[in-house]
């Protein structure tokens, strides 16, 4: 119960802080835009990196995503949370970069941690190579679910689809991943 | 069926979660640079602000209002234009006569007014079946006769330019060439380097002392002598152009003119 209360109070604090900078940020106030950036840049960077697999590309995608977000803030109506909104922009930007990318080397910087055993390393490499060969939207939904830890509702907000469509896409992505993973093994 | 979990789904989920890569640490300075860059791009791509929008709307509204006022105040065909005092139109010259095209002309009373019936649609044509058949007369075919072409006579040799028109053209060409040369020279003069030379002409039998900055000393000395033959200290501006052998001298006195003597 304490954890629930702590999470709720943290959410309230974040929400009130967000309300403090959101309106000035809509008017392009630099300090408010900086607050917005400071609040979300790490999560956005992690998402871009997990989708693109390269730190440089992730930084580029993050920069473009924030630039677009700054520009689109006046049109943000608050129907979703700021987090899922900026995730959506970053996801679209990353998928656009993935489509442009032709060389196929996508997960070259996702190294396994040194503390892992040999079998675990092999397993991680197989998972990542299977993920790299998935369709972009399937990969996105798996990354959002398992690596970003978003709920179905949040994934639906990020992808702009309904809850049922989210579950359907996740199921299909799982199926495709299973096939690819077995091929990679 | 959708909704049923595959027996290996849990295992797959565990696999996926375990393979989550941690992104490399983002340097704070790098993060700042990314923010600044994003902010710069945003400012560059931002549409016009509220101030500019207000200004643009205000300008458009004032233009539209001015045009509407002008059309409302000037009523054609009613004599001189009515002018509201204090309006910008008051400064315009008064219109004493209505414009000619706006004078309404009434037809003389004795002439009968002919009314024309206006048909909205042209008269209908009878259908082809109702029309009598008219045969077109068959035109006899003409016999094609190829006329024998006459031999082409050679052109007469051209006469030398004696025509007054040709002379005028030649003169115009010369004038044009001269003008082009003048323009070129003016451009060369405009681009020529202006050198500032401080020159002290020879005084009491002493040798001329000339400080030259990037100028031929001979030019500078000549310039100094020409500028101040009595030996006063002057600052002399010398313009050296590539196509002129002698520099242009523009003397600027460092002393007031009344102390220089005659």
Coordinates of C-alpha atoms in Angstrom, one line a residue:
Chain A
X1 CA 0.0 0.0 0.0
X2 CA 2.8 2.4 0.8
X3 CA 4.2 1.9 -2.7
X4 CA 0.9 2.7 -4.2
X5 CA 0.6 5.9 -2.1
X6 CA 4.2 6.9 -3.0
X7 CA 3.6 6.3 -6.7
X8 CA 0.4 8.4 -6.5
X9 CA 2.0 11.2 -4.7
X10 CA 4.9 11.2 -7.2
X11 CA 2.5 11.3 -10.0
X12 CA 0.7 14.2 -8.4
X13 CA 3.9 16.1 -8.0
X14 CA 4.9 15.4 -11.6
X15 CA 1.5 16.5 -12.8
X16 CA 1.6 19.8 -10.9
X17 CA 5.1 20.5 -12.2
X18 CA 3.9 19.7 -15.7
X19 CA 1.0 22.1 -15.4
X20 CA 3.5 24.8 -14.3
X21 CA 5.5 24.6 -17.5
X22 CA 3.0 23.4 -20.0
X23 CA 1.2 26.6 -20.7
X24 CA 4.3 28.8 -21.1
X25 CA 5.9 26.1 -23.2
X26 CA 2.9 26.3 -25.6
X27 CA 3.8 30.0 -26.0
X28 CA 7.4 29.1 -26.8
X29 CA 9.0 30.2 -23.5
X30 CA 12.5 28.9 -23.5
X31 CA 12.6 28.1 -19.8
X32 CA 9.4 26.0 -20.1
X33 CA 10.7 24.2 -23.1
X34 CA 13.8 23.4 -21.2
X35 CA 11.8 22.0 -18.3
X36 CA 9.9 19.9 -20.8
X37 CA 13.1 18.6 -22.3
X38 CA 14.7 17.9 -18.9
X39 CA 11.7 15.9 -17.9
X40 CA 11.6 13.6 -20.8
X41 CA 14.9 13.5 -22.7
X42 CA 16.2 10.4 -21.0
X43 CA 13.2 8.3 -21.7
X44 CA 12.9 9.6 -25.3
X45 CA 16.6 8.9 -25.8
X46 CA 16.2 5.3 -24.5
X47 CA 13.2 4.7 -26.7
X48 CA 15.0 6.0 -29.8
X49 CA 18.1 3.9 -28.9
X50 CA 16.0 0.7 -28.4
X51 CA 14.3 1.2 -31.7
X52 CA 17.3 2.3 -33.8
X53 CA 20.1 0.5 -32.0
X54 CA 22.7 3.3 -32.5
X55 CA 23.5 6.1 -30.1
X56 CA 24.2 8.6 -32.8
X57 CA 20.9 7.9 -34.6
X58 CA 19.1 8.0 -31.3
X59 CA 20.5 11.4 -30.6
X60 CA 19.5 12.7 -34.0
X61 CA 16.0 11.2 -33.7
X62 CA 15.6 12.7 -30.2
X63 CA 16.6 16.2 -31.4
X64 CA 14.2 16.1 -34.3
X65 CA 11.5 14.7 -32.1
X66 CA 11.9 17.5 -29.5
X67 CA 12.0 20.1 -32.2
X68 CA 8.7 18.8 -33.6
X69 CA 7.3 18.6 -30.2
X70 CA 8.2 22.3 -29.4
X71 CA 6.5 23.2 -32.7
X72 CA 3.4 21.1 -32.1
X73 CA 2.9 22.0 -28.4
X74 CA 0.3 24.7 -29.1
X75 CA -1.8 22.1 -30.7
X76 CA -1.4 19.6 -27.8
X77 CA -4.9 19.3 -26.3
X78 CA -4.1 17.3 -23.3
X79 CA -6.2 14.3 -24.3
X80 CA -3.3 12.0 -23.6
X81 CA -0.4 12.4 -21.3
X82 CA 2.7 14.4 -22.3
X83 CA 4.7 11.2 -22.0
X84 CA 2.7 9.2 -24.5
X85 CA 2.5 12.3 -26.8
X86 CA 6.2 12.8 -26.9
X87 CA 6.7 9.0 -27.3
X88 CA 4.5 9.0 -30.3
X89 CA 6.5 11.8 -31.9
X90 CA 9.8 10.0 -31.1
X91 CA 8.5 6.7 -32.3
X92 CA 7.4 8.2 -35.6
X93 CA 10.7 9.8 -36.1
X94 CA 12.6 6.6 -35.3
X95 CA 10.4 4.5 -37.6
X96 CA 11.1 7.1 -40.3
X97 CA 14.8 6.7 -39.8
X98 CA 14.5 3.0 -39.8
X99 CA 12.7 3.1 -43.1
X100 CA 15.4 5.2 -44.6
X101 CA 18.1 2.9 -43.3
X102 CA 19.2 0.4 -45.9
X103 CA 22.2 -1.2 -44.5
X104 CA 20.4 -3.6 -42.2
X105 CA 23.0 -3.3 -39.4
X106 CA 20.5 -2.1 -36.8
X107 CA 21.5 -3.4 -33.4
X108 CA 25.2 -3.2 -33.6
X109 CA 25.6 -1.1 -30.5
X110 CA 23.3 -3.2 -28.3
X111 CA 26.0 -5.1 -26.6
X112 CA 25.3 -7.7 -24.0
X113 CA 26.5 -6.8 -20.5
X114 CA 29.8 -8.2 -19.4
X115 CA 28.3 -9.9 -16.3
X116 CA 26.1 -12.2 -18.4
X117 CA 27.1 -15.8 -18.9
X118 CA 27.8 -17.3 -22.3
X119 CA 24.3 -18.8 -22.7
X120 CA 22.6 -15.6 -21.7
X121 CA 24.7 -13.7 -24.2
X122 CA 23.8 -16.1 -27.0
X123 CA 20.1 -15.7 -26.0
X124 CA 20.3 -11.9 -26.0
X125 CA 21.9 -11.8 -29.4
X126 CA 19.3 -14.2 -30.8
X127 CA 16.5 -12.0 -29.3
X128 CA 17.9 -8.8 -30.7
X129 CA 18.6 -10.2 -34.2
X130 CA 15.0 -11.6 -34.2
X131 CA 13.7 -8.2 -33.2
X132 CA 15.9 -6.5 -35.9
X133 CA 14.2 -8.6 -38.5
X134 CA 10.7 -7.8 -37.4
X135 CA 8.4 -5.5 -39.3
X136 CA 8.8 -1.9 -38.0
X137 CA 5.3 -1.7 -36.4
X138 CA 5.7 -5.1 -34.7
X139 CA 9.0 -4.2 -33.4
X140 CA 7.7 -0.9 -32.1
X141 CA 4.9 -2.5 -30.2
X142 CA 7.2 -5.1 -28.6
X143 CA 9.7 -2.4 -27.6
X144 CA 6.9 -0.3 -26.1
X145 CA 5.5 -3.2 -24.2
X146 CA 8.5 -5.1 -23.0
X147 CA 11.3 -2.6 -22.9
X148 CA 9.5 0.6 -22.1
X149 CA 6.9 -1.2 -19.9
X150 CA 3.9 0.7 -21.2
X151 CA 0.4 -0.5 -20.5
X152 CA -1.9 -1.5 -23.4
X153 CA -3.8 1.8 -23.1
X154 CA -0.5 3.8 -23.2
X155 CA 0.7 1.8 -26.2
X156 CA -2.7 2.5 -27.9
X157 CA -2.2 6.2 -27.3
X158 CA 1.4 6.2 -28.6
X159 CA 0.4 4.3 -31.7
X160 CA -2.8 6.1 -32.2
X161 CA -4.9 2.9 -32.3
X162 CA -7.7 1.4 -30.1
X163 CA -7.2 -1.0 -27.2
X164 CA -8.4 -4.0 -29.2
X165 CA -6.1 -3.1 -32.1
X166 CA -3.2 -2.8 -29.7
X167 CA -3.8 -6.3 -28.3
X168 CA -4.2 -7.6 -31.8
X169 CA -1.0 -6.0 -33.0
X170 CA 0.9 -7.3 -29.9
X171 CA -0.4 -10.8 -30.5
X172 CA 0.8 -10.7 -34.2
X173 CA 4.1 -9.2 -33.2
X174 CA 4.6 -12.0 -30.7
X175 CA 3.9 -14.6 -33.4
X176 CA 6.3 -13.0 -35.8
X177 CA 8.9 -12.7 -33.1
X178 CA 8.5 -16.4 -32.2
X179 CA 9.2 -17.4 -35.8
X180 CA 12.2 -15.1 -36.1
X181 CA 13.6 -16.2 -32.8
X182 CA 13.4 -19.9 -33.7
X183 CA 15.2 -19.1 -37.0
X184 CA 17.8 -17.2 -35.2
X185 CA 18.4 -20.0 -32.8
Chain B
X1 CA -8.5 -17.3 -31.3
X2 CA -7.3 -13.9 -30.2
X3 CA -7.0 -13.4 -26.5
X4 CA -5.8 -16.9 -25.7
X5 CA -2.2 -17.0 -24.5
X6 CA 0.2 -19.3 -26.2
X7 CA 1.9 -21.7 -23.8
X8 CA 5.3 -20.3 -24.7
X9 CA 4.2 -16.6 -24.5
X10 CA 5.4 -16.2 -21.0
X11 CA 8.8 -17.6 -21.9
X12 CA 8.9 -15.2 -24.9
X13 CA 8.0 -12.3 -22.7
X14 CA 10.7 -13.2 -20.3
X15 CA 13.2 -13.5 -23.1
X16 CA 12.2 -10.1 -24.5
X17 CA 12.4 -8.4 -21.1
X18 CA 15.8 -10.0 -20.4
X19 CA 17.2 -8.7 -23.8
X20 CA 16.3 -5.1 -23.1
X21 CA 19.4 -3.1 -23.9
X22 CA 20.5 -0.2 -21.8
X23 CA 21.3 2.9 -23.8
X24 CA 24.8 4.3 -23.4
X25 CA 24.9 7.2 -21.0
X26 CA 24.1 10.6 -22.5
X27 CA 26.7 13.2 -21.6
X28 CA 25.0 16.2 -19.9
X29 CA 26.9 18.6 -22.2
X30 CA 25.8 16.6 -25.2
X31 CA 22.2 16.7 -23.9
X32 CA 22.4 20.5 -23.5
X33 CA 23.8 20.8 -27.0
X34 CA 20.9 18.7 -28.4
X35 CA 18.4 20.9 -26.5
X36 CA 20.0 24.1 -27.8
X37 CA 20.0 22.7 -31.3
X38 CA 16.4 21.6 -31.1
X39 CA 15.5 25.0 -29.8
X40 CA 17.3 26.8 -32.6
X41 CA 15.6 24.7 -35.2
X42 CA 12.3 25.3 -33.6
X43 CA 12.8 29.1 -33.5
X44 CA 13.9 29.0 -37.2
X45 CA 10.8 27.0 -38.2
X46 CA 8.3 28.8 -35.9
X47 CA 5.5 30.6 -37.7
X48 CA 5.1 34.3 -37.3
X49 CA 4.5 35.3 -33.7
X50 CA 1.4 37.0 -32.3
X51 CA 2.9 40.5 -32.7
X52 CA 3.6 40.0 -36.4
X53 CA 0.2 38.4 -36.9
X54 CA -1.4 41.4 -35.2
X55 CA 0.6 43.8 -37.4
X56 CA -0.3 41.9 -40.6
X57 CA -4.0 41.8 -39.7
X58 CA -4.0 45.4 -38.8
X59 CA -2.3 46.4 -42.1
X60 CA -4.8 44.3 -44.1
X61 CA -7.8 45.7 -42.2
X62 CA -6.6 49.3 -42.7
X63 CA -6.1 48.7 -46.4
X64 CA -9.6 47.1 -46.8
X65 CA -11.2 49.9 -44.7
X66 CA -9.5 52.6 -46.7
X67 CA -10.7 51.0 -50.0
X68 CA -14.2 50.7 -48.7
X69 CA -14.3 54.3 -47.4
X70 CA -13.0 55.6 -50.8
X71 CA -15.7 53.7 -52.7
X72 CA -18.4 54.8 -50.3
X73 CA -17.5 58.5 -50.4
X74 CA -17.1 58.9 -54.1
X75 CA -20.4 58.4 -55.7
X76 CA -20.2 58.7 -59.5
X77 CA -22.8 60.7 -61.4
X78 CA -23.8 62.9 -58.5
X79 CA -21.5 65.9 -59.1
X80 CA -18.4 66.6 -57.2
X81 CA -17.2 64.0 -54.8
X82 CA -18.4 64.3 -51.3
X83 CA -15.5 64.8 -48.9
X84 CA -15.6 64.2 -45.2
X85 CA -13.5 66.8 -43.4
X86 CA -10.4 65.4 -41.9
X87 CA -10.4 62.5 -44.2
X88 CA -7.4 61.7 -46.4
X89 CA -9.5 62.2 -49.4
X90 CA -9.7 65.9 -48.5
X91 CA -6.2 66.5 -49.7
X92 CA -7.1 65.1 -53.1
X93 CA -8.1 67.6 -55.9
X94 CA -11.8 68.2 -56.1
X95 CA -13.7 66.4 -58.7
X96 CA -15.8 69.0 -60.5
X97 CA -17.4 66.9 -63.2
X98 CA -18.6 63.4 -63.1
X99 CA -16.7 60.9 -65.2
X100 CA -17.9 60.7 -68.8
X101 CA -18.6 57.1 -68.8
X102 CA -20.9 57.5 -65.8
X103 CA -23.2 60.1 -67.4
X104 CA -26.6 58.6 -67.8
X105 CA -27.9 59.3 -71.3
X106 CA -31.6 59.2 -71.9
X107 CA -32.9 58.6 -75.4
X108 CA -34.8 61.5 -77.1
X109 CA -38.5 61.3 -76.5
X110 CA -39.5 61.4 -80.2
X111 CA -37.6 58.3 -81.0
X112 CA -39.6 55.1 -80.5
X113 CA -38.1 52.7 -78.0
X114 CA -37.6 49.4 -79.7
X115 CA -37.9 46.5 -77.4
X116 CA -36.1 43.5 -78.3
X117 CA -37.4 40.2 -77.2
X118 CA -34.8 38.3 -75.4
X119 CA -34.7 34.7 -76.1
X120 CA -33.2 32.5 -73.4
X121 CA -32.6 29.7 -75.7
X122 CA -32.0 29.6 -79.5
X123 CA -34.9 28.3 -81.6
X124 CA -35.0 24.6 -81.7
X125 CA -33.9 22.9 -84.9
X126 CA -36.1 20.4 -86.4
X127 CA -35.1 16.8 -86.0
X128 CA -33.3 15.3 -89.0
X129 CA -36.2 13.1 -89.9
X130 CA -38.5 16.1 -90.2
X131 CA -36.2 18.1 -92.4
X132 CA -36.4 17.7 -96.2
X133 CA -33.4 16.0 -97.7
X134 CA -31.3 18.2 -99.8
X135 CA -28.6 16.6 -101.9
X136 CA -25.5 18.5 -102.1
X137 CA -24.3 19.0 -105.7
X138 CA -21.4 16.8 -106.5
X139 CA -18.4 18.9 -107.3
X140 CA -16.4 17.6 -110.3
X141 CA -12.9 16.6 -109.4
X142 CA -10.2 18.9 -110.6
X143 CA -7.4 17.7 -112.6
X144 CA -4.2 18.4 -110.8
X145 CA -1.7 20.1 -113.1
X146 CA 1.8 20.4 -111.9
X147 CA 3.1 23.8 -113.0
X148 CA 6.7 23.7 -114.2
X149 CA 8.8 25.7 -111.8
X150 CA 10.8 28.5 -113.2
X151 CA 14.6 28.5 -112.7
X152 CA 15.6 30.5 -109.6
X153 CA 17.5 33.5 -110.6
X154 CA 20.7 34.3 -108.6
X155 CA 20.5 37.1 -106.1
X156 CA 22.0 40.3 -107.1
X157 CA 25.3 41.1 -105.2
X158 CA 24.9 43.2 -102.1
X159 CA 25.6 46.8 -102.4
X160 CA 28.2 48.4 -100.1
X161 CA 26.8 50.3 -97.1
X162 CA 25.7 53.5 -98.5
X163 CA 22.3 53.7 -97.2
X164 CA 21.6 56.3 -94.6
X165 CA 20.0 53.8 -92.4
X166 CA 23.1 51.6 -92.3
X167 CA 25.2 54.6 -91.5
X168 CA 22.9 55.4 -88.6
X169 CA 23.2 51.9 -87.3
X170 CA 27.0 51.9 -87.6
X171 CA 27.1 55.2 -85.7
X172 CA 24.8 53.8 -83.0
X173 CA 27.2 50.8 -82.7
X174 CA 30.1 53.1 -82.3
X175 CA 28.3 55.2 -79.7
X176 CA 27.3 52.0 -77.8
X177 CA 30.9 50.8 -77.8
X178 CA 32.1 54.2 -76.5
X179 CA 29.5 54.1 -73.8
X180 CA 30.5 50.6 -72.8
X181 CA 34.1 51.7 -72.6
X182 CA 33.1 54.7 -70.4
X183 CA 31.2 52.5 -68.0
X184 CA 34.1 50.1 -67.8
X185 CA 36.4 52.9 -67.0
X186 CA 34.1 54.3 -64.3
X187 CA 33.9 50.8 -62.8
X188 CA 37.6 50.5 -62.8
X189 CA 37.9 53.9 -61.1
X190 CA 35.4 52.9 -58.5
X191 CA 37.2 49.7 -57.7
X192 CA 40.7 51.3 -57.8
X193 CA 42.6 51.3 -54.5
X194 CA 42.6 54.6 -52.6
X195 CA 45.9 55.0 -50.9
X196 CA 46.5 57.4 -48.1
X197 CA 49.9 59.0 -48.3
X198 CA 51.3 61.4 -45.7
X199 CA 53.8 63.5 -47.6
X200 CA 56.1 66.2 -46.5
X201 CA 57.5 68.2 -49.4
X202 CA 61.0 69.5 -49.3
X203 CA 61.4 72.4 -46.9
X204 CA 64.6 74.4 -46.4
X205 CA 66.7 72.5 -48.8
X206 CA 65.9 69.3 -47.2
X207 CA 65.1 66.1 -49.0
X208 CA 61.5 65.2 -49.3
X209 CA 60.4 62.8 -46.7
X210 CA 57.5 60.7 -47.8
X211 CA 55.7 58.1 -45.9
X212 CA 54.2 55.8 -48.4
X213 CA 51.7 53.1 -47.7
X214 CA 51.6 50.7 -50.5
X215 CA 52.2 53.4 -53.1
X216 CA 55.0 54.0 -55.5
X217 CA 57.3 56.6 -53.8
X218 CA 57.7 58.5 -57.1
X219 CA 54.0 59.0 -57.3
X220 CA 53.8 60.0 -53.7
X221 CA 56.5 62.5 -54.0
X222 CA 55.0 64.1 -57.0
X223 CA 51.7 64.1 -55.3
X224 CA 53.1 65.9 -52.3
X225 CA 54.8 68.5 -54.4
X226 CA 51.6 69.1 -56.3
X227 CA 49.6 69.2 -53.2
X228 CA 51.6 71.7 -51.2
X229 CA 54.4 73.4 -53.1
X230 CA 55.0 75.9 -50.2
X231 CA 56.1 73.2 -47.8
X232 CA 53.2 72.9 -45.5
X233 CA 52.4 69.6 -44.0
X234 CA 49.4 68.1 -45.6
X235 CA 47.7 64.8 -45.8
X236 CA 47.4 63.8 -49.4
X237 CA 45.0 61.2 -50.7
X238 CA 46.4 59.6 -53.8
X239 CA 44.3 57.4 -56.0
X240 CA 46.3 55.1 -58.2
X241 CA 44.4 53.4 -61.0
X242 CA 45.9 50.8 -63.2
X243 CA 45.1 52.4 -66.5
X244 CA 46.4 55.9 -65.6
X245 CA 50.0 56.8 -65.5
X246 CA 49.6 59.5 -63.0
X247 CA 47.8 59.4 -59.7
X248 CA 44.9 61.6 -58.8
X249 CA 45.6 63.9 -55.9
X250 CA 43.2 65.1 -53.4
X251 CA 44.7 67.4 -50.8
X252 CA 43.4 67.5 -47.3
X253 CA 44.9 70.3 -45.2
X254 CA 45.8 69.4 -41.7
X255 CA 46.1 73.1 -40.8
X256 CA 43.3 75.6 -41.1
X257 CA 43.3 77.5 -44.3
X258 CA 43.9 80.9 -42.7
X259 CA 47.1 79.8 -41.1
X260 CA 48.5 78.4 -44.4
X261 CA 49.3 81.8 -45.9
X262 CA 48.9 82.7 -49.5

